[in-house]
Amino acid sequence: MATLAAFLKNLRALGRLEPAMTRSVRLPGFNKTKSLEEEMQALKAKEAVFEERVNIGFKVIPFSISKQEWKRRQKIVQENKDNYELAEKSRNGTLRIQYEEAKQEWRKTYAPMHVKDVADHYGVFRDLYEFGFFHPVIPMDVLYEYDAENFTPVHCGNIILPSEATKAPTVKFQSEPDMLWTLVLTSLDSHLLENDKEYLHWFIGNIKGNQVLTGDVVCDYLQPFLPRGTGYHRFVFVLYKQEGLIDYSKQKLSANSTSLKERTFKTYDFYKEFENMLTPAGLAFFQCTWEDSLVDFYHKTLRMRVPTFEYVHPPEYVPKQVLYPHKEPFNTYLDMYRNPRDIREEVYLKRLKSLNPLEDEPSMPKYPNIYKIPDGTPSWLVDEMRKERFRIGKYKDLQPFSIYPEEEYEDPKVKAWREQEEFQRKWAEQRAARSPQS
């Protein structure tokens, strides 16, 4: 026991070594350390891109308030926090605010800085003007209307589907009657051949006042479109202030042109040509993603096949096969080292055996796992039968073939968890809705 106690005492002493005796905490040599001046320069250094940026728009004076006004606002905020009735309405979801008044106040104060920051976040200025930027001092209301009551507004990056933007939107902004404007709508990510080019979707020049319909239509409106499988694309409205009438005859396209070659556009080159006559003043943009309605648009309007992209995943890492794998199901372990073509051929043959050329292909049962599995079936075979019934995993090729993307079948356990969470959420909402009445 004495020997064991002495050994443990020496072992504990290893944890109390001096820092200088340990290799992991040794300091670098003196020739590798930086001076104080170099450290301060590294802290103050900024990105070169933002150092070279140029404001190509109107000058904006940062909004500021007096000390008395700030105290008055803080007093109102504190009174609202102490107001029990407001707190109760906020808790019950019945509190209503004057949205339009708050929106107009925001537009007069912080909107140009906020919209500019959001556009920087989405890389809008970088892809439009490279090193240029501007503060949107003219607020724009861009509305895609369905009817007299329903419409979809364009804000700063909200998502609008192609079917919601088939017709030209209504654009509203404040202006003096004798002012001239140019409105341009381009897509930053949709060009099929050149990554640094855009497609021109709408171009109206020499707009008098805020009457957009009185301007010269340089390019007719074309709805947003994008290839399948490419995620979200940015579509940007830019409003330019003109110094006088501009001749856009060289930029004018044929009426209702659907030629993508004609609509190829680059905002940087356009602004560089007219920078002495144009100053960007308004901005609004939205994001768009794939929708099945674009299939007809490509076929009937653009008269081309649908461009489709897929992400090619890197090959899955497969460790070296061993004779006795530790805690690995033998069926899935052996499938890892089989040729994927052999597995797919096996599944296709199983599918062909279940088909009758004189009859329609049977659809998947609504409740595939309703049939009882015989008692005594090995667990690995139960798992294989479950996957085959739900057509998941390597049995996904048992699904009927279609040129359109089909909804991916969920794993039954994941589906059960999702349905349970959805049921609990709806039950909680119903209970909350009944609580004020009780």
mmCIF file of C-alpha atoms in Angstrom, residues 329-332 369 372-374 376-395 411-413:
data_model
loop_
_atom_site.group_PDB
_atom_site.id
_atom_site.type_symbol
_atom_site.label_atom_id
_atom_site.label_comp_id
_atom_site.label_asym_id
_atom_site.label_seq_id
_atom_site.Cartn_x
_atom_site.Cartn_y
_atom_site.Cartn_z
ATOM 1 C CA PRO A 329 -24.756 -4.903 -39.697
ATOM 2 C CA PHE A 330 -23.483 -7.433 -42.195
ATOM 3 C CA ASN A 331 -25.985 -6.535 -44.949
ATOM 4 C CA THR A 332 -25.232 -2.801 -44.992
ATOM 5 C CA ASN A 369 -46.239 -0.953 -43.461
ATOM 6 C CA LYS A 372 -47.669 -7.742 -40.583
ATOM 7 C CA ILE A 373 -44.170 -9.139 -40.887
ATOM 8 C CA PRO A 374 -43.998 -12.855 -39.945
ATOM 9 C CA GLY A 376 -39.202 -14.818 -36.209
ATOM 10 C CA THR A 377 -37.983 -12.709 -39.145
ATOM 11 C CA PRO A 378 -34.383 -11.600 -38.549
ATOM 12 C CA SER A 379 -33.969 -7.955 -37.614
ATOM 13 C CA TRP A 380 -31.794 -7.181 -40.641
ATOM 14 C CA LEU A 381 -34.446 -8.608 -42.959
ATOM 15 C CA VAL A 382 -37.180 -6.596 -41.194
ATOM 16 C CA ASP A 383 -35.202 -3.439 -41.900
ATOM 17 C CA GLU A 384 -34.742 -4.417 -45.557
ATOM 18 C CA MET A 385 -38.466 -5.156 -45.946
ATOM 19 C CA ARG A 386 -39.375 -1.813 -44.383
ATOM 20 C CA LYS A 387 -37.076 0.074 -46.772
ATOM 21 C CA GLU A 388 -38.460 -1.831 -49.747
ATOM 22 C CA ARG A 389 -42.054 -1.106 -48.755
ATOM 23 C CA PHE A 390 -41.395 2.615 -48.371
ATOM 24 C CA ARG A 391 -39.051 2.671 -51.390
ATOM 25 C CA ILE A 392 -36.237 4.419 -49.580
ATOM 26 C CA GLY A 393 -32.508 3.815 -49.437
ATOM 27 C CA LYS A 394 -31.275 1.554 -52.207
ATOM 28 C CA TYR A 395 -34.912 0.739 -53.095
ATOM 29 C CA ASP A 411 -38.399 7.726 -43.401
ATOM 30 C CA PRO A 412 -41.422 6.460 -41.398
ATOM 31 C CA LYS A 413 -39.806 7.306 -38.061
#
